[in-house]
Amino acid sequence: MFEALAGSIMAMKVHFAQLKLPFTKRHDRVVAETIYQNNINKVEVTEKYEKSKMPDSGYMTVAEYEAKSRAKSKKEIAEEVKHAEIPKDSNMVYVPQKTFKLVKYNDPIGSPELTLPRKLNFDRQINAQGIISGDKSMLVYPAVYYYAQTDCTSCDLFLIKLDPKLNDTDKAMKANIVQREEEPLISTSKDIETKFIFRTLTPIDFSSDNKKLVVKEKIGHRHDGIWKTDLWVYDFEKREAKKLPQIREAIIDYWANAGGVDFEENRWDIYPMGFDANNDNRIILCAYAYTGDVPKFLGTWSIDVEGINSKLEDLEGASIPVSVIGFRLAEDSVKEASEVEFEARQAKEREKAEAKQEKETKKFDNQIKDLEYKRKIQQMDMETLLKIQQRKNELKNMPKTKDGLTGS
């Protein structure tokens, strides 16, 4: 209040001084130029002040327009999408809305499977169900690609870091492929020369410390079924993927010596179950041979994450403890109508409060701009007055010419 009053008094002094000076010293060239330059500067300040209170499109130079209309890079667009807010609508009506919860992903053990829906043939790409780490810090999901010219598929496994500020369910609900890491964790072959071949990647589970992920790669033929399943392990600390073909070789070697299975005549495969509950460095899997109506059980096996040591755990199908760590989203229930109506009322109240706050903020900003503008004009007038006063003092000591004019 006191500053505003003091500023007003100063402005009045400057104004009266400028009213007086034109009649007394305007014939002096330096004084006239000083007053003229001050007026020009004030016009520029006034234009800038008026422009600050108008929307961009209402008062924009060509250079500013070109700067705002320049093309944006993919990185800039991705960053804008990442921080974009979802539009709010307070005029909600009741529509049955599903709610979701997190459930164990690898339950029953070894059950995670990736299927190829018919819509893949039309969409050319699908993002399959993802697995969330035990500490809810990341999500890994397969992206499957379809190549119509040879009717075959390939697959990549991507990682998305989850937002730590959200609750566990919202972390998964709001995970977006825009946030995924650019390079895939694991990729299948992209060879599309052979027709009808499919290759898919299915995450099985995380280790208990969330530092490793076991994945199975299925390779097969659209008209001939699955040919084989390969085992992969991804190490998040080393940031490297390792394929473990040694387990298949160990199973073949064992049954070649034990007899009873002709691998050249009969199809067989492995079924990864997850990490050993007692040892994060070993992966448990089962093997079966299709020798007739009933598959032949080839034993429960394990292999270390480095692929060095393969071991037959059991030939009778005894239960081997397997850890169940990761999570997935599953439907929970449907929101009640009363809950949606209550949310609608809350949203309307929030909108009113936000609109009022926005109006008050804009009013306050305009008051600040007004005060800054007035102070700037007062400062410019004061500086001009000082320059004129300094010139006046110089004129006192300057001899007059014959025509009575001063200055050169």
Short mmCIF file of C-alpha atoms in Angstrom, two decimals:
data_model
loop_
_atom_site.label_atom_id
_atom_site.label_comp_id
_atom_site.label_asym_id
_atom_site.label_seq_id
_atom_site.Cartn_x
_atom_site.Cartn_y
_atom_site.Cartn_z
CA MET A 1 0.00 0.00 0.00
CA PHE A 2 2.77 2.41 1.00
CA GLU A 3 4.85 1.47 -2.08
CA ALA A 4 1.89 2.13 -4.38
CA LEU A 5 1.29 5.54 -2.75
CA ALA A 6 4.96 6.47 -2.97
CA GLY A 7 4.99 5.41 -6.64
CA SER A 8 1.94 7.54 -7.39
CA ILE A 9 3.54 10.60 -5.77
CA MET A 10 6.72 10.05 -7.80
CA ALA A 11 4.67 9.75 -11.00
CA MET A 12 2.94 13.05 -10.25
CA LYS A 13 6.29 14.75 -9.74
CA VAL A 14 7.59 13.45 -13.05
CA HIS A 15 4.39 14.48 -14.81
CA PHE A 16 4.51 18.06 -13.52
CA ALA A 17 8.21 18.27 -14.35
CA GLN A 18 7.56 17.22 -17.93
CA LEU A 19 4.71 19.69 -18.24
CA LYS A 20 7.04 22.48 -17.20
CA LEU A 21 10.09 21.47 -19.20
CA PRO A 22 8.65 21.76 -22.72
CA PHE A 23 7.89 25.48 -22.13
CA THR A 24 11.28 26.26 -20.64
CA LYS A 25 13.90 24.10 -22.32
CA ARG A 26 12.35 22.36 -25.33
CA HIS A 27 14.35 24.63 -27.65
CA ASP A 28 17.44 22.75 -26.45
CA ARG A 29 18.18 19.89 -28.85
CA VAL A 30 19.46 17.44 -26.19
CA VAL A 31 16.38 17.95 -24.00
CA ALA A 32 14.05 17.51 -26.97
CA GLU A 33 15.80 14.27 -28.02
CA THR A 34 15.70 12.96 -24.45
CA ILE A 35 11.95 13.57 -24.15
CA TYR A 36 11.34 12.10 -27.61
CA GLN A 37 13.38 8.95 -26.87
CA ASN A 38 11.57 8.45 -23.59
CA ASN A 39 8.20 8.64 -25.35
CA ILE A 40 9.36 6.08 -27.92
CA ASN A 41 10.57 3.71 -25.17
CA LYS A 42 7.28 4.06 -23.32
CA VAL A 43 5.36 3.11 -26.44
CA GLU A 44 7.40 -0.12 -26.68
CA VAL A 45 6.87 -0.90 -22.99
CA THR A 46 3.14 -0.23 -23.33
CA GLU A 47 2.86 -2.53 -26.36
CA LYS A 48 4.70 -5.29 -24.50
CA TYR A 49 2.40 -4.81 -21.48
CA GLU A 50 -0.76 -4.93 -23.62
CA LYS A 51 0.53 -7.97 -25.46
CA SER A 52 1.17 -9.85 -22.19
CA LYS A 53 -2.54 -9.61 -21.34
CA MET A 54 -3.70 -11.01 -24.69
CA PRO A 55 -3.71 -14.63 -25.96
CA ASP A 56 -0.83 -15.64 -28.22
CA SER A 57 -2.94 -15.67 -31.36
CA GLY A 58 -4.20 -12.15 -30.75
CA TYR A 59 -0.89 -10.33 -30.87
CA MET A 60 1.90 -12.31 -32.48
CA THR A 61 4.80 -11.42 -34.73
CA VAL A 62 5.74 -13.51 -37.77
CA ALA A 63 8.87 -14.78 -36.00
CA GLU A 64 6.87 -15.88 -32.95
CA TYR A 65 4.28 -17.60 -35.13
CA GLU A 66 6.96 -19.50 -37.06
CA ALA A 67 8.64 -20.55 -33.80
CA LYS A 68 5.37 -21.93 -32.44
CA SER A 69 4.35 -23.64 -35.67
CA ARG A 70 7.62 -25.47 -36.31
CA ALA A 71 7.52 -29.25 -36.69
CA LYS A 72 8.08 -31.25 -33.48
CA SER A 73 10.36 -34.27 -33.14
CA LYS A 74 9.06 -37.68 -32.06
CA LYS A 75 10.87 -37.23 -28.75
CA GLU A 76 9.07 -33.93 -28.05
CA ILE A 77 5.69 -35.43 -28.96
CA ALA A 78 6.33 -38.46 -26.76
CA GLU A 79 7.25 -36.19 -23.85
CA GLU A 80 4.03 -34.17 -24.29
CA VAL A 81 1.94 -37.34 -24.43
CA LYS A 82 3.70 -38.66 -21.34
CA HIS A 83 2.72 -35.62 -19.28
CA ALA A 84 -0.68 -35.02 -20.90
CA GLU A 85 -3.66 -34.88 -18.56
CA ILE A 86 -6.77 -36.90 -19.29
CA PRO A 87 -9.74 -34.56 -19.99
CA LYS A 88 -12.19 -34.44 -17.10
CA ASP A 89 -15.96 -34.65 -17.56
CA SER A 90 -18.17 -33.87 -14.60
CA ASN A 91 -21.39 -34.68 -16.54
CA MET A 92 -20.99 -38.38 -15.91
CA VAL A 93 -23.85 -40.83 -16.29
CA TYR A 94 -23.90 -44.37 -15.02
CA VAL A 95 -22.33 -46.84 -17.38
CA PRO A 96 -21.23 -50.19 -15.93
CA GLN A 97 -17.51 -49.76 -15.35
CA LYS A 98 -15.23 -52.69 -14.64
CA THR A 99 -12.73 -52.40 -11.82
CA PHE A 100 -9.44 -54.25 -11.77
CA LYS A 101 -7.05 -55.76 -9.28
CA LEU A 102 -3.61 -57.38 -9.32
CA VAL A 103 -3.44 -61.17 -9.12
CA LYS A 104 -0.56 -63.60 -9.36
CA TYR A 105 0.55 -64.01 -12.97
CA ASN A 106 2.08 -67.50 -12.88
CA ASP A 107 -0.89 -69.14 -11.16
CA PRO A 108 -1.41 -72.03 -11.79
CA ILE A 109 2.33 -72.61 -12.14
CA GLY A 110 3.43 -72.79 -15.78
CA SER A 111 0.06 -71.60 -17.09
CA PRO A 112 1.05 -68.29 -18.81
CA GLU A 113 0.44 -68.68 -22.51
CA LEU A 114 0.31 -66.31 -25.47
CA THR A 115 -2.41 -66.95 -28.04
CA LEU A 116 -2.67 -65.36 -31.47
CA PRO A 117 -6.21 -63.97 -32.00
CA ARG A 118 -7.71 -63.63 -35.45
CA LYS A 119 -7.64 -59.81 -35.14
CA LEU A 120 -3.83 -60.03 -35.49
CA ASN A 121 -4.35 -60.72 -39.21
CA PHE A 122 -6.11 -57.36 -39.58
CA ASP A 123 -4.30 -55.17 -37.03
CA ARG A 124 -0.84 -56.52 -38.03
CA GLN A 125 0.33 -56.01 -34.44
CA ILE A 126 -0.97 -56.78 -30.95
CA ASN A 127 0.36 -56.10 -27.46
CA ALA A 128 -0.24 -59.15 -25.29
CA GLN A 129 -0.82 -59.46 -21.53
CA GLY A 130 2.10 -58.12 -19.53
CA ILE A 131 3.68 -59.32 -16.31
CA ILE A 132 4.37 -56.90 -13.44
CA SER A 133 7.42 -57.46 -11.27
CA GLY A 134 7.01 -58.48 -7.63
CA ASP A 135 8.08 -55.03 -6.41
CA LYS A 136 5.65 -53.34 -8.89
CA SER A 137 8.43 -51.26 -10.43
CA MET A 138 8.22 -52.51 -14.03
CA LEU A 139 6.02 -54.25 -16.56
CA VAL A 140 7.19 -56.55 -19.34
CA TYR A 141 4.92 -57.35 -22.30
CA PRO A 142 5.19 -59.09 -25.71
CA ALA A 143 4.49 -57.25 -28.96
CA VAL A 144 3.55 -59.63 -31.80
CA TYR A 145 3.88 -58.64 -35.47
CA TYR A 146 2.08 -60.24 -38.42
CA TYR A 147 3.47 -60.28 -41.98
CA ALA A 148 0.64 -60.83 -44.43
CA GLN A 149 2.86 -61.54 -47.46
CA THR A 150 4.13 -64.80 -45.91
CA ASP A 151 1.45 -65.30 -43.22
CA CYS A 152 4.02 -65.48 -40.42
CA THR A 153 4.75 -63.72 -37.13
CA SER A 154 7.64 -62.49 -35.00
CA CYS A 155 7.77 -61.05 -31.49
CA ASP A 156 9.59 -58.55 -29.26
CA LEU A 157 9.57 -58.32 -25.47
CA PHE A 158 9.47 -54.74 -24.13
CA LEU A 159 9.96 -53.13 -20.72
CA ILE A 160 7.90 -50.27 -19.21
CA LYS A 161 9.02 -48.58 -15.98
CA LEU A 162 6.00 -47.99 -13.72
CA ASP A 163 5.22 -44.70 -11.99
CA PRO A 164 6.24 -45.07 -8.30
CA LYS A 165 3.87 -42.28 -7.22
CA LEU A 166 0.72 -44.30 -8.11
CA ASN A 167 -0.92 -47.10 -6.18
CA ASP A 168 -0.24 -50.66 -7.33
CA THR A 169 -3.33 -51.06 -9.54
CA ASP A 170 -3.02 -47.62 -11.15
CA LYS A 171 0.62 -48.33 -11.97
CA ALA A 172 -0.52 -51.12 -14.27
CA MET A 173 -3.67 -49.35 -15.53
CA LYS A 174 -1.74 -46.25 -16.61
CA ALA A 175 1.26 -48.02 -18.12
CA ASN A 176 1.53 -46.88 -21.74
CA ILE A 177 3.64 -48.12 -24.65
CA VAL A 178 4.84 -44.53 -25.11
CA GLN A 179 6.78 -45.02 -21.86
CA ARG A 180 8.46 -48.25 -22.93
CA GLU A 181 12.20 -48.55 -23.42
CA GLU A 182 13.16 -48.17 -27.05
CA GLU A 183 15.16 -51.40 -27.38
CA PRO A 184 13.38 -54.74 -26.72
CA LEU A 185 14.69 -57.07 -24.01
CA ILE A 186 14.41 -60.13 -26.26
CA SER A 187 13.55 -60.46 -29.95
CA THR A 188 12.70 -63.49 -32.05
CA SER A 189 14.07 -63.96 -35.54
CA LYS A 190 12.58 -61.51 -38.05
CA ASP A 191 13.03 -63.93 -40.95
CA ILE A 192 9.83 -63.80 -43.00
CA GLU A 193 10.97 -65.80 -46.00
CA THR A 194 9.43 -69.10 -44.83
CA LYS A 195 5.64 -69.05 -45.02
CA PHE A 196 3.32 -69.82 -42.08
CA ILE A 197 6.05 -69.74 -39.40
CA PHE A 198 5.12 -68.25 -36.03
CA ARG A 199 7.48 -67.21 -33.25
CA THR A 200 6.18 -65.86 -29.94
CA LEU A 201 7.67 -64.85 -26.59
CA THR A 202 5.79 -65.47 -23.33
CA PRO A 203 7.15 -64.23 -19.99
CA ILE A 204 6.78 -66.90 -17.30
CA ASP A 205 7.84 -65.18 -14.06
CA PHE A 206 10.33 -62.99 -12.23
CA SER A 207 12.86 -64.26 -9.73
CA SER A 208 12.13 -63.46 -6.07
CA ASP A 209 14.62 -60.55 -6.12
CA ASN A 210 13.09 -59.23 -9.41
CA LYS A 211 16.53 -59.22 -11.04
CA LYS A 212 15.80 -61.96 -13.60
CA LEU A 213 12.92 -62.97 -15.85
CA VAL A 214 12.34 -66.40 -17.38
CA VAL A 215 10.74 -66.42 -20.84
CA LYS A 216 9.71 -69.12 -23.30
CA GLU A 217 9.92 -68.79 -27.07
CA LYS A 218 7.57 -70.95 -29.08
CA ILE A 219 8.39 -71.74 -32.69
CA GLY A 220 5.95 -73.53 -34.93
CA HIS A 221 3.99 -73.73 -38.18
CA ARG A 222 0.47 -72.40 -38.65
CA HIS A 223 -0.66 -75.69 -40.23
CA ASP A 224 1.64 -78.07 -38.37
CA GLY A 225 1.49 -76.91 -34.76
CA ILE A 226 4.31 -76.14 -32.32
CA TRP A 227 7.74 -77.39 -33.31
CA LYS A 228 9.65 -76.56 -30.14
CA THR A 229 9.90 -74.30 -27.08
CA ASP A 230 13.17 -72.56 -26.23
CA LEU A 231 14.09 -71.24 -22.79
CA TRP A 232 15.36 -67.67 -22.23
CA VAL A 233 16.54 -65.74 -19.17
CA TYR A 234 16.85 -61.96 -19.02
CA ASP A 235 19.19 -60.42 -16.43
CA PHE A 236 18.12 -56.86 -15.51
CA GLU A 237 21.41 -56.08 -13.75
CA LYS A 238 23.58 -57.14 -16.69
CA ARG A 239 20.90 -56.01 -19.18
CA GLU A 240 21.41 -59.09 -21.30
CA ALA A 241 19.28 -61.98 -22.56
CA LYS A 242 20.57 -65.54 -22.64
CA LYS A 243 19.09 -68.47 -24.50
CA LEU A 244 19.46 -71.86 -22.75
CA PRO A 245 19.42 -74.62 -25.41
CA GLN A 246 21.50 -76.86 -23.10
CA ILE A 247 18.39 -78.13 -21.28
CA ARG A 248 16.93 -79.61 -24.44
CA GLU A 249 20.25 -81.28 -25.23
CA ALA A 250 20.43 -82.72 -21.69
CA ILE A 251 16.93 -84.25 -21.99
CA ILE A 252 17.75 -85.82 -25.35
CA ASP A 253 21.04 -87.23 -24.03
CA TYR A 254 19.39 -88.72 -20.95
CA TRP A 255 16.63 -90.49 -22.85
CA ALA A 256 19.02 -91.62 -25.57
CA ASN A 257 20.82 -93.59 -22.86
CA ALA A 258 17.70 -94.60 -20.90
CA GLY A 259 15.76 -95.63 -24.02
CA GLY A 260 12.04 -95.73 -24.50
CA VAL A 261 11.68 -92.49 -26.50
CA ASP A 262 12.41 -92.06 -30.18
CA PHE A 263 12.92 -88.31 -30.62
CA GLU A 264 13.27 -88.68 -34.38
CA GLU A 265 9.83 -90.25 -34.74
CA ASN A 266 7.91 -88.48 -31.96
CA ARG A 267 7.43 -84.82 -31.24
CA TRP A 268 8.35 -83.59 -27.76
CA ASP A 269 8.66 -80.27 -25.91
CA ILE A 270 9.52 -78.52 -22.65
CA TYR A 271 7.19 -76.52 -20.37
CA PRO A 272 8.96 -73.90 -18.22
CA MET A 273 7.36 -73.55 -14.77
CA GLY A 274 9.35 -70.73 -13.15
CA PHE A 275 12.25 -70.20 -10.76
CA ASP A 276 13.09 -72.72 -8.06
CA ALA A 277 11.52 -71.45 -4.82
CA ASN A 278 14.69 -72.39 -2.93
CA ASN A 279 17.21 -71.12 -5.49
CA ASP A 280 16.76 -68.06 -7.74
CA ASN A 281 19.60 -69.28 -9.93
CA ARG A 282 17.73 -72.37 -11.14
CA ILE A 283 14.70 -72.71 -13.41
CA ILE A 284 12.22 -75.57 -13.10
CA LEU A 285 10.59 -77.12 -16.18
CA CYS A 286 8.79 -80.27 -17.28
CA ALA A 287 9.19 -82.26 -20.49
CA TYR A 288 6.73 -84.45 -22.42
CA ALA A 289 6.91 -86.63 -25.51
CA TYR A 290 3.86 -87.19 -27.71
CA THR A 291 4.10 -90.93 -28.29
CA GLY A 292 0.41 -91.67 -28.60
CA ASP A 293 -2.92 -90.72 -27.03
CA VAL A 294 -1.29 -90.04 -23.66
CA PRO A 295 1.91 -87.91 -23.63
CA LYS A 296 4.91 -89.56 -22.01
CA PHE A 297 6.28 -87.65 -19.04
CA LEU A 298 10.02 -87.06 -19.54
CA GLY A 299 10.66 -85.75 -16.04
CA THR A 300 10.90 -82.55 -14.06
CA TRP A 301 14.17 -80.82 -14.84
CA SER A 302 16.10 -77.76 -13.74
CA ILE A 303 18.87 -75.65 -15.24
CA ASP A 304 20.96 -72.82 -13.83
CA VAL A 305 20.56 -69.32 -15.29
CA GLU A 306 23.97 -69.57 -16.96
CA GLY A 307 23.02 -72.75 -18.83
CA ILE A 308 25.97 -74.66 -17.42
CA ASN A 309 24.36 -77.30 -15.19
CA SER A 310 21.21 -79.24 -16.19
CA LYS A 311 19.68 -81.61 -13.66
CA LEU A 312 16.91 -84.21 -13.61
CA GLU A 313 14.87 -83.41 -10.49
CA ASP A 314 12.21 -86.11 -10.63
CA LEU A 315 10.85 -88.80 -12.97
CA GLU A 316 7.61 -89.48 -11.13
CA GLY A 317 5.99 -86.04 -11.33
CA ALA A 318 6.54 -85.13 -7.68
CA SER A 319 5.78 -81.52 -6.78
CA ILE A 320 8.85 -79.27 -6.93
CA PRO A 321 8.50 -75.88 -5.15
CA VAL A 322 8.34 -73.05 -7.70
CA SER A 323 8.22 -69.38 -6.71
CA VAL A 324 5.24 -67.28 -7.87
CA ILE A 325 6.33 -63.63 -7.94
CA GLY A 326 4.88 -61.55 -10.79
CA PHE A 327 1.42 -60.00 -11.08
CA ARG A 328 -1.13 -59.30 -13.80
CA LEU A 329 -4.29 -57.21 -14.10
CA ALA A 330 -7.57 -59.05 -13.69
CA GLU A 331 -11.21 -57.94 -13.56
CA ASP A 332 -12.46 -57.41 -10.02
CA SER A 333 -16.05 -56.09 -10.04
CA VAL A 334 -18.32 -53.39 -11.50
CA LYS A 335 -18.77 -49.91 -10.03
CA GLU A 336 -22.14 -49.23 -8.43
CA ALA A 337 -24.37 -46.45 -9.83
CA SER A 338 -24.26 -44.58 -6.49
CA GLU A 339 -20.46 -44.53 -6.62
CA VAL A 340 -20.44 -43.02 -10.12
CA GLU A 341 -23.05 -40.41 -9.11
CA PHE A 342 -21.02 -39.46 -6.04
CA GLU A 343 -17.88 -39.11 -8.21
CA ALA A 344 -19.87 -36.90 -10.63
CA ARG A 345 -20.89 -34.56 -7.80
CA GLN A 346 -17.34 -34.39 -6.54
CA ALA A 347 -16.07 -33.67 -10.06
CA LYS A 348 -18.54 -30.76 -10.47
CA GLU A 349 -17.46 -29.28 -7.15
CA ARG A 350 -13.80 -29.62 -8.16
CA GLU A 351 -14.50 -27.95 -11.51
CA LYS A 352 -16.19 -24.99 -9.80
CA ALA A 353 -13.35 -24.63 -7.29
CA GLU A 354 -10.73 -24.90 -10.03
CA ALA A 355 -12.56 -22.33 -12.21
CA LYS A 356 -12.79 -19.92 -9.27
CA GLN A 357 -9.11 -20.43 -8.42
CA GLU A 358 -8.12 -19.92 -12.06
CA LYS A 359 -10.13 -16.68 -12.22
CA GLU A 360 -8.56 -15.36 -9.02
CA THR A 361 -5.09 -16.33 -10.19
CA LYS A 362 -5.62 -14.57 -13.51
CA LYS A 363 -6.91 -11.46 -11.73
CA PHE A 364 -3.91 -11.44 -9.40
CA ASP A 365 -1.49 -11.94 -12.33
CA ASN A 366 -3.08 -8.97 -14.14
CA GLN A 367 -2.72 -6.82 -11.01
CA ILE A 368 0.96 -7.74 -10.82
CA LYS A 369 1.40 -6.90 -14.51
CA ASP A 370 -0.37 -3.55 -14.01
CA LEU A 371 1.85 -2.68 -11.05
CA GLU A 372 5.02 -3.71 -12.89
CA TYR A 373 3.99 -1.69 -15.94
CA LYS A 374 3.28 1.45 -13.91
CA ARG A 375 6.54 1.10 -12.01
CA LYS A 376 8.44 0.71 -15.27
CA ILE A 377 6.86 3.87 -16.73
CA GLN A 378 7.57 5.77 -13.51
CA GLN A 379 11.17 4.61 -13.57
CA MET A 380 11.62 5.67 -17.20
CA ASP A 381 10.10 9.12 -16.48
CA MET A 382 12.32 9.52 -13.45
CA GLU A 383 15.44 8.63 -15.41
CA THR A 384 14.42 11.10 -18.12
CA LEU A 385 13.86 13.81 -15.49
CA LEU A 386 17.32 13.20 -14.08
CA LYS A 387 18.87 13.47 -17.55
CA ILE A 388 17.00 16.75 -18.20
CA GLN A 389 18.06 18.11 -14.80
CA GLN A 390 21.65 17.16 -15.60
CA ARG A 391 21.36 18.97 -18.94
CA LYS A 392 19.88 21.98 -17.18
CA ASN A 393 22.93 22.17 -14.91
CA GLU A 394 25.22 21.93 -17.95
CA LEU A 395 23.36 24.79 -19.66
CA LYS A 396 23.97 27.10 -16.73
CA ASN A 397 27.70 26.99 -17.42
CA MET A 398 27.41 27.06 -21.21
CA PRO A 399 27.86 30.44 -23.02
CA LYS A 400 24.94 31.50 -25.23
CA THR A 401 25.34 32.03 -28.98
CA LYS A 402 24.37 35.24 -30.74
CA ASP A 403 20.97 33.85 -31.75
CA GLY A 404 20.23 32.95 -28.10
CA LEU A 405 20.10 29.19 -28.71
CA THR A 406 22.09 26.65 -26.74
CA GLY A 407 23.55 23.35 -27.79
CA SER A 408 25.34 22.43 -30.98
#
